[in-house]
Amino acid sequence: MDSFLLPALICLAAAVIAVPLAARLGLGSVLGYLAAGIAIGPALALVGAQVEDIRHVAEFGVVLMLFLIGLELEPKVLWRMRTRLVGLGGLQVTLTTLAIMAAAIPALGLGWEQALAVGLVFALSSTAIVLQTLSEKGLMPTNGGRASFSVLLAQDIAVIPMLVALPLLVAAPKARIAPDGSVVRPALEAAQPTHGAEHLSLVAGLPGWGVALVTLGAVAVVILAGHYLIRPVFRFVSMAHLREMYTALALLLVIGIAVLMGMVGLSPALGTFLAGVVLADSEFRHDLEGNIEPFKGLLLGLFFITVGAGIDFQVLLADPLGIFALALGVMVIKGLVLAALGRLFRLKGRDRWLFTLGLAQAGEFGFVILGLAVQQDVLSERLTQTLLLVIALTMLMTPLFFFVYEMVSRRLAVAGIGPDHAPDEIDERNPILIAGIGRFGQVVQRMLQMSGFRATMLDDDLATINLMRKFGIKGFFGNPTRPETLMAAGLGTAQVFVVALDDPAATTRVVIFARRVRPDLTIIARARDRAHAYELYRAGADKIVRELFDSSLRVARYSLEAMGLSTTEARERESAYYDFDRRMVRELADLWQPGVSAEKNEGYLRRARELNGELDTALLSRTAHRRATDPATQRPARGETQADSSIAPADAPEDVADRA
């Protein structure tokens, strides 16, 4: 136990230090975990062979991750993905395997069997790193993110035939003639991996048809149990009213499926993914997610640490240029295949770059395949060490590729270069122009439409444009930060211009341009926060709406009503706070200095403190005045029926900072 706890302690301590630093630098948690592993392994030699014990435990994080992914996919969604799974994913695995195989024969001097094994190893990408990074950076909903997920899922499925085919790549001994004249063929069992006595298999010694039946039976057990057995078991456990029993049941479910899949020779990750898909539409889905998510995150982090700690720098230092050349060569070959497939499957612009850069590395299943290849004598021990290092290096470089992708994407956005799709021809002019039709802009458009006003809507998210068109709402695809697009949409003749973009910097640029070309135009802009509101005030916006301010006021009003204030009193205090805050924003906007943080602006701080002190006085005086002029205003006793303010129209206006 002590031999396991000490390296585990070191790994956790390194993660606690390195991961927050990497996140603060914008590098993501995965790179932080890998850097922590390098620090405690090759750099400081704080952990040694014991790290392999941790890796065996940490690899279960990948299994948990795929189970959670399965919970997010209903079977009908998976069926809709069949084209990308079979087409995009299948082509990626096949073409990458053949391309790397063709390169490995002359580069490494291997026979076709060994070269094919190398191709299988590097055809896979890192499910753990890519999905973790896509989720952290919010890229999963993009076309590139969805395509990447489809390929990763296809790769996980392809691991099964890879593991089956690997023993067939062993150079088979030739048959010989025995002294009695009979033909002696080498036993096929000699090519099978040798497991310890503790390994339990349900298919050992069975003929081929028996293995197939048992394997299909195991899959059927997972599907049927998930559909018919899990619900009554959950109800039984809920009778105990103990939270830890839900966690125990969730882990029992995942571990049990993983063990069953291992006993029939299937991938535990694939089995748990299948179980997750079966349970995706159950009422216990969210309980399962909540109980397993912490274990998944921790174990995945430990897995990345063990990858970093397992890098053999002696092998690297012996031939650094050669190994780095191999790692870059693998990523270039995979990148070329991915780019070609992205074009074939009509991925555009930044989505294609995300798809190409995100999947160009090798994956964690490559460690499994290489380990089996050594056991099967398909690859030599020395070559395996080099390939392990290449896998680790490609995984180490992947977060950096994502970081570079983000930098390039931001520069493309600043330059006004959107997705690789021709902008729509705008064939109408309306008195109202809306730039950005996300959640914010859609609400604005619907209320205007309900009131009988037509608006021209612009956005560079083609998926959102197409979705709105299905609901009968017309929008135009085009970059709303480009001057020519705005002019084509009618900026020169519009009466009102609503800037509802998600990007604060883009919002400010658009407001500056619109005010320069149309001094008479009414500009209403969406602000991220108070500091952004000051920027928009300087840029020339007429009315500035902080995106969360009005909803925060409503929550405060509901809270006051819940504490016993009448609806009238709560609305009065909401209105009073709104008026005071609007005056406060106007005054502080003149003191705000671009590029200077609020805590370093002495004049701003001094006036803000004075205004905060005046707030309570203003609220009390306004409430007293209200009661003096309206004696009927009384506070009802707790429990007395009041008007339902949740359905009454809000009389408090939005957080609008007027220029007047």
XYZ file of C-alpha atoms in Angstrom:
660
model
C 0.000 0.000 0.000
C 2.794 2.439 0.899
C 4.504 1.771 -2.426
C 1.322 2.916 -4.187
C 0.369 5.830 -1.934
C 3.689 7.692 -2.149
C 3.794 8.006 -5.976
C 0.066 8.756 -5.966
C 0.710 11.551 -3.480
C 3.489 12.945 -5.663
C 1.300 12.800 -8.788
C -1.590 14.592 -7.110
C 0.684 17.271 -5.645
C 2.251 17.896 -9.062
C -1.197 18.170 -10.650
C -2.414 20.658 -8.042
C 0.588 22.883 -8.808
C 0.986 22.499 -12.573
C -2.610 22.412 -13.835
C -3.758 25.771 -12.383
C -0.591 27.390 -13.759
C -1.231 25.955 -17.229
C -4.879 27.043 -17.096
C -3.866 30.576 -16.071
C -1.496 30.725 -19.041
C -4.297 29.605 -21.354
C -2.640 26.291 -22.228
C -5.415 24.020 -20.937
C -5.435 21.336 -18.276
C -4.119 18.514 -20.484
C -0.799 20.222 -21.105
C -0.591 20.961 -17.380
C -1.007 17.285 -16.522
C 1.602 16.241 -19.086
C 4.044 18.859 -17.806
C 3.481 17.651 -14.238
C 4.297 14.098 -15.327
C 7.506 15.202 -17.027
C 8.530 17.150 -13.920
C 8.096 14.278 -11.456
C 9.342 11.617 -13.878
C 12.224 12.299 -16.265
C 13.119 15.718 -14.813
C 13.222 15.141 -11.043
C 12.985 11.323 -10.891
C 10.478 11.486 -8.029
C 8.579 8.457 -9.326
C 9.910 5.350 -10.972
C 8.449 2.014 -11.937
C 5.558 2.545 -9.503
C 3.999 4.951 -11.962
C 2.937 1.945 -14.058
C 0.655 0.852 -11.210
C -0.970 4.266 -11.265
C -1.312 4.108 -15.056
C -3.259 0.845 -14.847
C -5.702 2.529 -12.483
C -5.764 5.813 -14.398
C -6.569 4.106 -17.722
C -9.990 3.464 -16.233
C -10.611 7.191 -16.638
C -10.879 6.669 -20.399
C -13.521 4.001 -19.755
C -15.504 6.364 -17.537
C -15.211 9.126 -20.104
C -16.689 7.000 -22.877
C -19.514 5.923 -20.586
C -20.364 9.581 -19.963
C -20.146 10.285 -23.693
C -22.583 7.463 -24.306
C -25.006 8.992 -21.798
C -25.070 12.122 -23.954
C -26.010 10.190 -27.108
C -29.433 8.742 -27.570
C -29.576 5.732 -29.927
C -31.441 7.738 -32.566
C -28.663 10.357 -32.476
C -26.060 7.633 -32.947
C -28.019 6.287 -35.892
C -28.026 9.727 -37.487
C -24.211 9.732 -37.159
C -23.823 6.505 -39.135
C -22.601 8.279 -42.277
C -19.763 10.013 -40.494
C -18.966 6.997 -38.333
C -18.639 4.601 -41.254
C -17.608 7.057 -43.970
C -15.459 9.721 -42.333
C -14.186 7.594 -39.445
C -13.660 4.432 -41.468
C -11.800 6.259 -44.218
C -9.594 8.036 -41.689
C -8.510 4.813 -40.012
C -7.962 2.975 -43.287
C -6.156 5.718 -45.198
C -3.976 6.734 -42.246
C -2.972 3.131 -41.600
C -1.971 2.611 -45.232
C -0.143 5.960 -45.478
C 1.931 5.396 -42.325
C 2.559 1.797 -43.320
C 3.920 2.948 -46.676
C 6.168 5.490 -44.948
C 7.380 3.088 -42.230
C 8.711 0.443 -44.633
C 11.552 2.606 -46.051
C 11.964 4.928 -43.035
C 12.283 2.209 -40.379
C 13.359 -0.704 -42.577
C 10.424 -2.898 -41.577
C 8.614 -5.704 -43.296
C 5.038 -5.180 -44.326
C 3.692 -6.991 -41.255
C 5.576 -4.790 -38.799
C 4.858 -1.664 -40.861
C 1.139 -2.483 -40.820
C 1.270 -2.811 -37.022
C 2.917 0.623 -36.812
C 0.221 2.037 -39.092
C -2.505 0.631 -36.836
C -0.861 2.199 -33.781
C -0.661 5.694 -35.282
C -4.026 5.607 -37.052
C -5.678 6.207 -33.675
C -5.963 9.604 -32.020
C -6.220 10.527 -28.351
C -9.864 10.354 -27.314
C -8.981 11.608 -23.851
C -6.969 14.655 -24.904
C -9.152 15.738 -27.821
C -12.523 15.440 -26.088
C -11.212 17.026 -22.891
C -9.743 19.949 -24.826
C -12.777 20.393 -27.090
C -15.052 20.476 -24.040
C -12.846 22.911 -22.123
C -12.594 25.319 -25.043
C -16.254 25.074 -26.033
C -15.477 23.676 -29.505
C -17.575 20.520 -29.311
C -20.749 22.087 -30.816
C -18.864 23.301 -33.929
C -18.868 21.339 -37.172
C -15.180 20.574 -36.678
C -15.811 19.392 -33.133
C -18.658 17.100 -34.164
C -16.611 15.656 -37.017
C -13.700 15.047 -34.631
C -15.996 13.246 -32.203
C -17.358 11.036 -34.991
C -13.850 10.000 -36.011
C -12.789 9.339 -32.410
C -15.827 7.145 -31.883
C -15.099 5.235 -35.084
C -11.494 4.755 -33.926
C -12.633 3.323 -30.589
C -14.809 0.842 -32.464
C -11.909 0.024 -34.815
C -9.716 -0.970 -31.858
C -11.596 -4.278 -31.663
C -10.650 -5.612 -35.134
C -7.147 -4.200 -34.639
C -6.614 -6.286 -31.511
C -8.025 -9.313 -33.302
C -5.832 -8.852 -36.372
C -2.592 -8.106 -34.536
C -1.679 -11.758 -33.767
C -2.084 -12.536 -37.468
C 0.868 -10.254 -38.255
C 3.340 -12.542 -36.487
C 5.645 -14.210 -38.965
C 4.208 -17.718 -38.868
C 6.682 -20.616 -38.512
C 6.731 -22.933 -41.480
C 5.069 -26.315 -41.330
C 7.389 -29.354 -41.131
C 7.175 -33.065 -41.772
C 7.395 -35.305 -38.722
C 9.456 -38.554 -38.742
C 6.266 -40.535 -39.170
C 5.486 -38.601 -42.370
C 2.700 -36.436 -40.955
C 2.577 -32.647 -41.446
C 3.080 -30.703 -38.219
C 1.653 -27.159 -38.122
C 2.592 -24.714 -35.363
C -0.079 -24.324 -32.732
C -2.078 -21.146 -33.101
C -2.075 -20.821 -29.342
C 1.577 -19.900 -29.467
C 0.643 -16.637 -31.079
C -1.866 -15.755 -28.413
C -0.920 -13.357 -25.629
C 0.100 -14.943 -22.388
C -1.922 -13.695 -19.498
C -1.371 -14.361 -15.881
C -3.196 -17.089 -14.082
C -5.452 -14.469 -12.593
C -6.841 -13.499 -16.001
C -10.339 -14.840 -16.467
C -11.609 -15.371 -20.000
C -14.949 -16.630 -21.211
C -13.646 -17.359 -24.703
C -10.355 -19.152 -24.012
C -10.195 -22.476 -25.810
C -13.448 -21.958 -27.701
C -13.694 -22.430 -31.454
C -14.306 -19.421 -33.625
C -18.068 -19.794 -33.718
C -18.101 -20.197 -29.939
C -16.125 -16.999 -29.451
C -18.539 -15.168 -31.723
C -21.598 -16.441 -29.832
C -20.162 -15.598 -26.409
C -19.115 -12.142 -27.572
C -22.535 -11.374 -29.032
C -24.115 -12.740 -25.866
C -22.054 -10.370 -23.712
C -23.106 -7.407 -25.842
C -26.742 -8.528 -25.615
C -26.452 -8.798 -21.818
C -25.189 -5.210 -21.620
C -28.029 -3.902 -23.806
C -30.815 -5.883 -22.135
C -29.576 -5.222 -18.604
C -29.292 -1.530 -19.331
C -32.806 -1.457 -20.696
C -34.670 -3.684 -18.224
C -32.549 -4.225 -15.105
C -30.972 -0.864 -14.221
C -34.245 0.924 -13.458
C -35.489 -1.522 -10.777
C -31.997 -1.672 -9.279
C -31.875 2.106 -9.020
C -35.294 2.153 -7.375
C -34.149 -0.484 -4.885
C -31.014 1.482 -4.008
C -33.019 4.706 -3.621
C -34.914 3.093 -0.740
C -31.765 3.402 1.389
C -31.758 7.221 0.995
C -27.960 7.202 1.081
C -26.129 9.302 -1.500
C -23.031 7.104 -1.424
C -25.111 4.138 -2.597
C -25.820 5.918 -5.873
C -22.099 6.444 -6.336
C -21.400 2.803 -5.485
C -24.036 1.623 -7.952
C -22.701 3.853 -10.729
C -19.150 2.546 -10.246
C -20.438 -1.035 -9.955
C -22.230 -0.647 -13.257
C -19.226 0.733 -15.137
C -16.649 -1.619 -13.597
C -18.895 -4.636 -14.097
C -19.362 -3.876 -17.790
C -15.635 -3.244 -18.235
C -14.791 -6.600 -16.626
C -17.366 -8.418 -18.751
C -16.031 -6.878 -21.951
C -12.477 -7.815 -20.987
C -13.543 -11.418 -20.338
C -14.837 -11.755 -23.897
C -11.891 -9.917 -25.476
C -13.709 -6.666 -26.282
C -12.666 -3.128 -25.440
C -13.964 -2.103 -21.986
C -14.275 1.457 -23.293
C -16.526 0.315 -26.139
C -18.681 -1.739 -23.774
C -19.245 1.097 -21.355
C -19.935 3.475 -24.239
C -22.629 1.085 -25.469
C -24.119 0.932 -21.972
C -24.143 4.717 -21.807
C -26.046 4.923 -25.097
C -28.622 2.446 -23.776
C -29.104 4.507 -20.601
C -29.116 7.874 -22.399
C -32.912 8.168 -22.322
C -33.400 6.863 -18.752
C -34.540 9.011 -15.839
C -31.344 8.116 -13.944
C -29.016 9.581 -16.549
C -28.227 12.753 -14.618
C -27.600 10.840 -11.379
C -25.091 8.645 -13.193
C -23.345 11.662 -14.710
C -23.094 13.482 -11.398
C -21.689 10.466 -9.552
C -19.095 9.454 -12.150
C -17.880 12.841 -13.409
C -15.456 13.519 -10.478
C -13.822 10.088 -10.841
C -13.490 10.553 -14.596
C -11.760 13.905 -14.306
C -9.315 12.751 -11.638
C -8.402 9.473 -13.333
C -7.947 11.148 -16.715
C -5.636 13.658 -15.098
C -3.581 10.867 -13.543
C -3.455 9.122 -16.907
C -1.963 12.200 -18.562
C 0.552 12.500 -15.715
C 1.683 8.910 -16.249
C 2.108 9.599 -19.964
C 4.405 12.506 -19.192
C 6.262 10.540 -16.513
C 6.766 7.618 -18.882
C 8.775 9.582 -21.451
C 12.241 8.004 -21.643
C 14.554 10.946 -22.176
C 17.564 8.631 -22.542
C 16.080 7.262 -25.744
C 15.201 10.796 -26.764
C 18.688 12.149 -26.066
C 20.272 9.279 -27.981
C 18.594 10.470 -31.200
C 16.573 13.636 -30.538
C 16.385 14.800 -34.145
C 15.339 11.389 -35.397
C 12.586 10.955 -32.801
C 11.238 14.470 -33.233
C 11.310 13.899 -36.999
C 9.262 10.716 -36.532
C 6.744 12.516 -34.318
C 6.355 15.394 -36.768
C 6.229 12.979 -39.675
C 3.363 11.068 -38.070
C 1.457 14.284 -37.418
C 2.082 15.592 -40.933
C 0.895 12.361 -42.569
C -2.195 12.208 -40.396
C -2.816 15.913 -40.955
C -2.706 15.536 -44.730
C -5.164 12.648 -44.616
C -7.460 14.558 -42.255
C -7.331 17.715 -44.373
C -8.230 15.752 -47.499
C -11.123 14.031 -45.723
C -12.286 17.361 -44.313
C -12.487 18.778 -47.803
C -14.194 15.607 -49.079
C -16.849 15.821 -46.352
C -17.299 19.582 -46.875
C -15.779 20.925 -43.692
C -15.124 24.620 -44.230
C -12.588 27.148 -43.019
C -11.721 26.975 -39.349
C -13.748 23.796 -38.884
C -11.411 21.990 -41.258
C -8.359 23.366 -39.421
C -9.809 22.257 -36.093
C -10.505 18.791 -37.488
C -6.997 18.528 -38.950
C -4.984 19.853 -36.012
C -7.110 18.240 -33.328
C -6.744 14.635 -34.522
C -3.169 14.671 -35.847
C -1.680 13.069 -32.730
C -1.422 9.426 -31.696
C -3.689 8.130 -28.945
C -3.730 6.343 -25.633
C -4.942 3.117 -27.247
C -1.616 3.106 -29.095
C 0.032 2.188 -25.784
C -2.295 -0.820 -25.515
C -1.646 -1.980 -29.081
C 2.116 -1.568 -28.693
C 2.076 -3.576 -25.487
C 0.243 -6.395 -27.228
C 2.575 -6.128 -30.230
C 5.560 -6.763 -27.953
C 3.830 -9.740 -26.343
C 3.052 -11.152 -29.769
C 6.621 -10.566 -31.000
C 5.273 -8.428 -33.822
C 7.598 -5.540 -32.917
C 10.957 -5.529 -31.164
C 11.413 -4.118 -27.678
C 13.808 -1.406 -28.893
C 11.492 -0.199 -31.652
C 8.575 -0.256 -29.224
C 10.389 2.105 -26.828
C 10.956 4.542 -29.678
C 7.335 4.353 -30.790
C 6.101 4.864 -27.222
C 8.164 8.030 -27.067
C 6.770 9.204 -30.412
C 3.198 8.671 -29.155
C 3.930 10.635 -25.985
C 5.510 13.483 -27.943
C 2.567 13.772 -30.328
C 0.184 13.829 -27.376
C 2.362 16.435 -25.699
C 2.253 18.665 -28.775
C -1.515 18.441 -29.260
C -2.540 21.037 -26.633
C 0.003 23.381 -28.198
C -1.662 22.822 -31.580
C -5.012 23.753 -30.033
C -3.412 26.863 -28.567
C -2.020 27.835 -31.973
C -5.414 27.137 -33.535
C -7.077 29.536 -31.097
C -4.540 32.265 -31.876
C -5.033 31.830 -35.613
C -8.824 31.807 -35.195
C -8.764 35.053 -33.243
C -6.618 36.705 -35.899
C -8.913 35.441 -38.639
C -11.886 36.832 -36.734
C -10.190 40.224 -36.329
C -9.405 40.238 -40.044
C -13.031 39.435 -40.760
C -12.319 36.041 -42.263
C -15.179 33.729 -41.410
C -16.062 30.207 -42.447
C -15.309 29.200 -46.002
C -18.809 29.816 -47.299
C -19.987 32.482 -49.727
C -22.001 35.231 -47.986
C -25.661 35.503 -48.858
C -26.871 38.181 -51.238
C -28.953 40.521 -49.077
C -32.064 41.354 -51.054
C -34.062 43.402 -48.554
C -33.815 46.658 -46.577
C -35.547 47.144 -43.241
C -35.591 50.006 -40.730
C -33.966 47.790 -38.089
C -30.644 45.956 -38.523
C -29.536 43.261 -36.052
C -25.928 42.029 -35.992
C -25.726 38.658 -34.242
C -28.652 36.265 -33.859
C -27.592 34.071 -30.976
C -29.736 33.671 -27.860
C -29.624 37.421 -27.222
C -30.432 38.578 -30.729
C -33.185 36.013 -31.226
C -35.204 37.415 -28.317
C -34.869 40.923 -29.750
C -35.994 39.754 -33.187
C -39.012 37.844 -31.877
C -40.331 40.783 -29.877
C -39.875 43.127 -32.821
C -41.656 40.673 -35.105
C -44.498 40.295 -32.598
C -44.880 44.086 -32.603
C -45.111 44.227 -36.389
C -41.604 45.471 -37.232
C -39.283 43.784 -39.703
C -35.561 43.501 -39.060
C -32.615 42.405 -41.203
C -30.512 39.889 -39.283
C -26.845 39.095 -39.909
C -24.622 36.364 -38.482
C -21.592 34.340 -39.526
C -22.827 31.106 -37.896
C -24.252 29.188 -40.842
C -25.754 26.461 -38.637
C -27.777 29.036 -36.681
C -28.929 30.727 -39.884
C -30.117 27.418 -41.344
C -31.840 26.428 -38.096
C -33.772 29.696 -37.954
C -34.813 29.311 -41.580
C -36.404 25.971 -40.691
C -38.619 27.848 -38.232
C -39.574 30.386 -40.874
C -37.278 33.169 -39.638
C -35.157 34.723 -42.353
C -31.553 35.624 -41.634
C -28.561 36.340 -43.835
C -25.194 34.624 -43.656
C -22.349 37.120 -43.599
C -19.705 38.501 -41.293
C -21.422 41.320 -39.345
C -18.047 42.856 -38.433
C -17.183 43.598 -42.070
C -18.036 47.139 -43.210
C -19.078 46.028 -46.700
C -21.462 43.438 -45.241
C -23.085 46.012 -42.957
C -23.512 48.494 -45.784
C -24.984 45.794 -48.018
C -27.467 44.954 -45.251
C -28.746 48.536 -45.172
C -26.703 50.314 -42.508
C -26.853 53.459 -44.588
C -30.672 53.681 -44.438
C -31.569 51.883 -41.189
C -33.173 53.766 -38.293
C -32.043 51.412 -35.520
C -28.917 49.241 -35.349
C -28.857 46.493 -32.690
C -25.380 45.042 -32.039
C -25.934 41.700 -30.260
C -22.597 39.974 -30.905
C -21.020 37.570 -28.401
C -17.509 38.987 -28.877
C -17.046 42.225 -26.864
C -14.107 43.434 -28.962
C -16.037 42.878 -32.201
C -19.034 44.706 -30.737
C -16.911 47.750 -29.949
C -15.373 47.810 -33.455
C -18.794 47.583 -35.091
C -20.179 50.417 -32.942
C -17.204 52.657 -33.804
C -17.685 52.040 -37.525
C -21.453 52.508 -37.416
C -21.168 55.782 -35.499
C -18.549 57.074 -37.943
C -20.640 56.438 -41.056
C -24.036 57.239 -39.474
C -23.889 59.976 -36.809
C -27.712 60.101 -36.781
C -28.256 56.360 -36.293
C -29.712 54.969 -33.051
C -27.246 52.298 -31.905
C -28.244 49.803 -29.205
C -25.345 47.587 -28.136
C -24.991 44.494 -25.995
C -22.301 44.829 -23.289
C -20.543 41.950 -21.570
C -20.039 43.807 -18.268
C -19.655 47.270 -16.771
C -16.162 47.845 -18.230
C -17.423 46.897 -21.681
C -20.327 49.316 -21.212
C -17.805 52.111 -20.661
C -16.029 51.136 -23.895
C -19.287 51.228 -25.841
C -20.160 54.582 -24.299
C -16.890 55.973 -25.615
C -17.473 54.241 -28.975
C -20.743 56.115 -29.490
C -23.558 53.696 -28.592
C -26.855 55.402 -27.732
C -28.176 52.694 -25.462
C -26.054 50.021 -23.807
C -27.562 46.853 -22.357
C -25.529 44.697 -20.005
C -26.515 41.167 -20.914
C -27.117 39.869 -17.357
C -28.198 43.036 -15.556
C -31.941 42.868 -16.152
C -32.151 39.176 -15.261
C -30.211 39.883 -12.049
C -32.693 42.620 -11.125
C -35.591 40.230 -11.659
C -33.968 37.605 -9.420
C -33.461 40.228 -6.702
C -37.114 41.324 -7.040
C -38.376 37.736 -6.751
C -36.183 37.289 -3.668
C -37.671 40.405 -2.038
C -41.183 39.131 -2.735
C -40.284 35.759 -1.238
C -39.092 37.556 1.917
C -42.504 39.178 2.398
C -42.418 42.443 0.432
C -45.449 43.198 -1.683
C -45.165 43.078 -5.449
C -45.458 46.867 -5.599
C -42.715 47.398 -3.013
C -40.363 44.963 -4.730
C -40.927 46.579 -8.123
C -40.361 50.025 -6.621
C -37.002 49.002 -5.171
C -36.047 47.356 -8.433
C -36.863 50.534 -10.324
C -35.003 52.671 -7.768
C -31.879 50.551 -8.026
C -32.072 50.666 -11.814
C -32.303 54.467 -11.896
C -29.427 54.893 -9.475
C -27.197 52.382 -11.288
C -27.824 54.084 -14.629
C -26.756 57.430 -13.154
C -23.741 55.707 -11.602
C -22.668 54.217 -14.941
C -22.946 57.618 -16.647
C -20.729 59.305 -14.065
C -18.130 56.547 -13.869
C -17.905 56.289 -17.661
C -16.296 59.746 -17.714
C -13.698 58.643 -15.134
C -12.970 55.259 -16.708
C -9.629 55.009 -18.533
C -9.080 52.429 -21.315
C -6.325 49.952 -20.494
C -6.219 50.913 -16.798
C -7.732 48.460 -14.318
C -10.353 49.883 -11.967
C -8.275 49.249 -8.842
C -5.444 51.418 -10.260
C -7.702 54.336 -11.235
C -7.810 56.479 -8.067
C -10.436 58.913 -9.337
C -12.690 56.071 -10.445
C -12.301 54.231 -7.132
C -12.983 57.334 -5.044
C -16.171 58.238 -6.922
C -17.361 54.597 -6.966
C -17.037 54.433 -3.165
C -18.965 57.681 -2.809
C -21.750 56.454 -5.068
C -21.969 53.112 -3.265
C -22.446 55.039 -0.022
C -25.257 57.043 -1.615
C -27.077 53.929 -2.825
C -28.706 52.963 0.493
C -29.767 56.547 1.138
C -31.309 56.818 -2.334
C -33.278 53.584 -1.921
C -34.577 54.519 1.543
C -35.586 58.042 0.533
C -37.409 56.811 -2.558
C -39.270 54.163 -0.553
C -40.268 56.723 2.090
C -41.500 59.100 -0.594
C -43.526 56.327 -2.157
C -45.225 55.482 1.120
C -45.921 59.121 1.868
C -47.618 59.699 -1.476
C -49.381 56.318 -1.609
C -50.700 55.318 1.842
C -52.358 52.238 0.349
C -48.946 50.675 -0.116
C -48.682 48.097 2.677
C -46.679 44.997 3.213
C -48.890 41.882 3.309
C -48.425 39.305 5.998
C -46.406 36.232 5.124
C -48.576 33.680 3.392
C -51.050 36.293 2.098
C -51.872 35.833 -1.581
C -50.183 38.278 -3.936
C -50.278 38.832 -7.661
C -48.093 36.378 -9.533
C -45.191 38.588 -10.558
C -43.692 35.817 -12.637
C -46.405 36.297 -15.253
C -47.064 39.999 -14.841
C -45.289 42.290 -17.307
C -42.074 43.726 -15.884
C -42.296 47.477 -15.504
C -38.578 47.840 -14.787
C -36.703 48.720 -17.982
C -33.584 47.015 -19.221
C -30.163 48.161 -18.053
C -29.799 50.933 -20.603
C -27.039 53.480 -20.225
C -28.359 56.455 -22.199
C -25.959 58.977 -23.632
C -28.352 61.829 -22.785
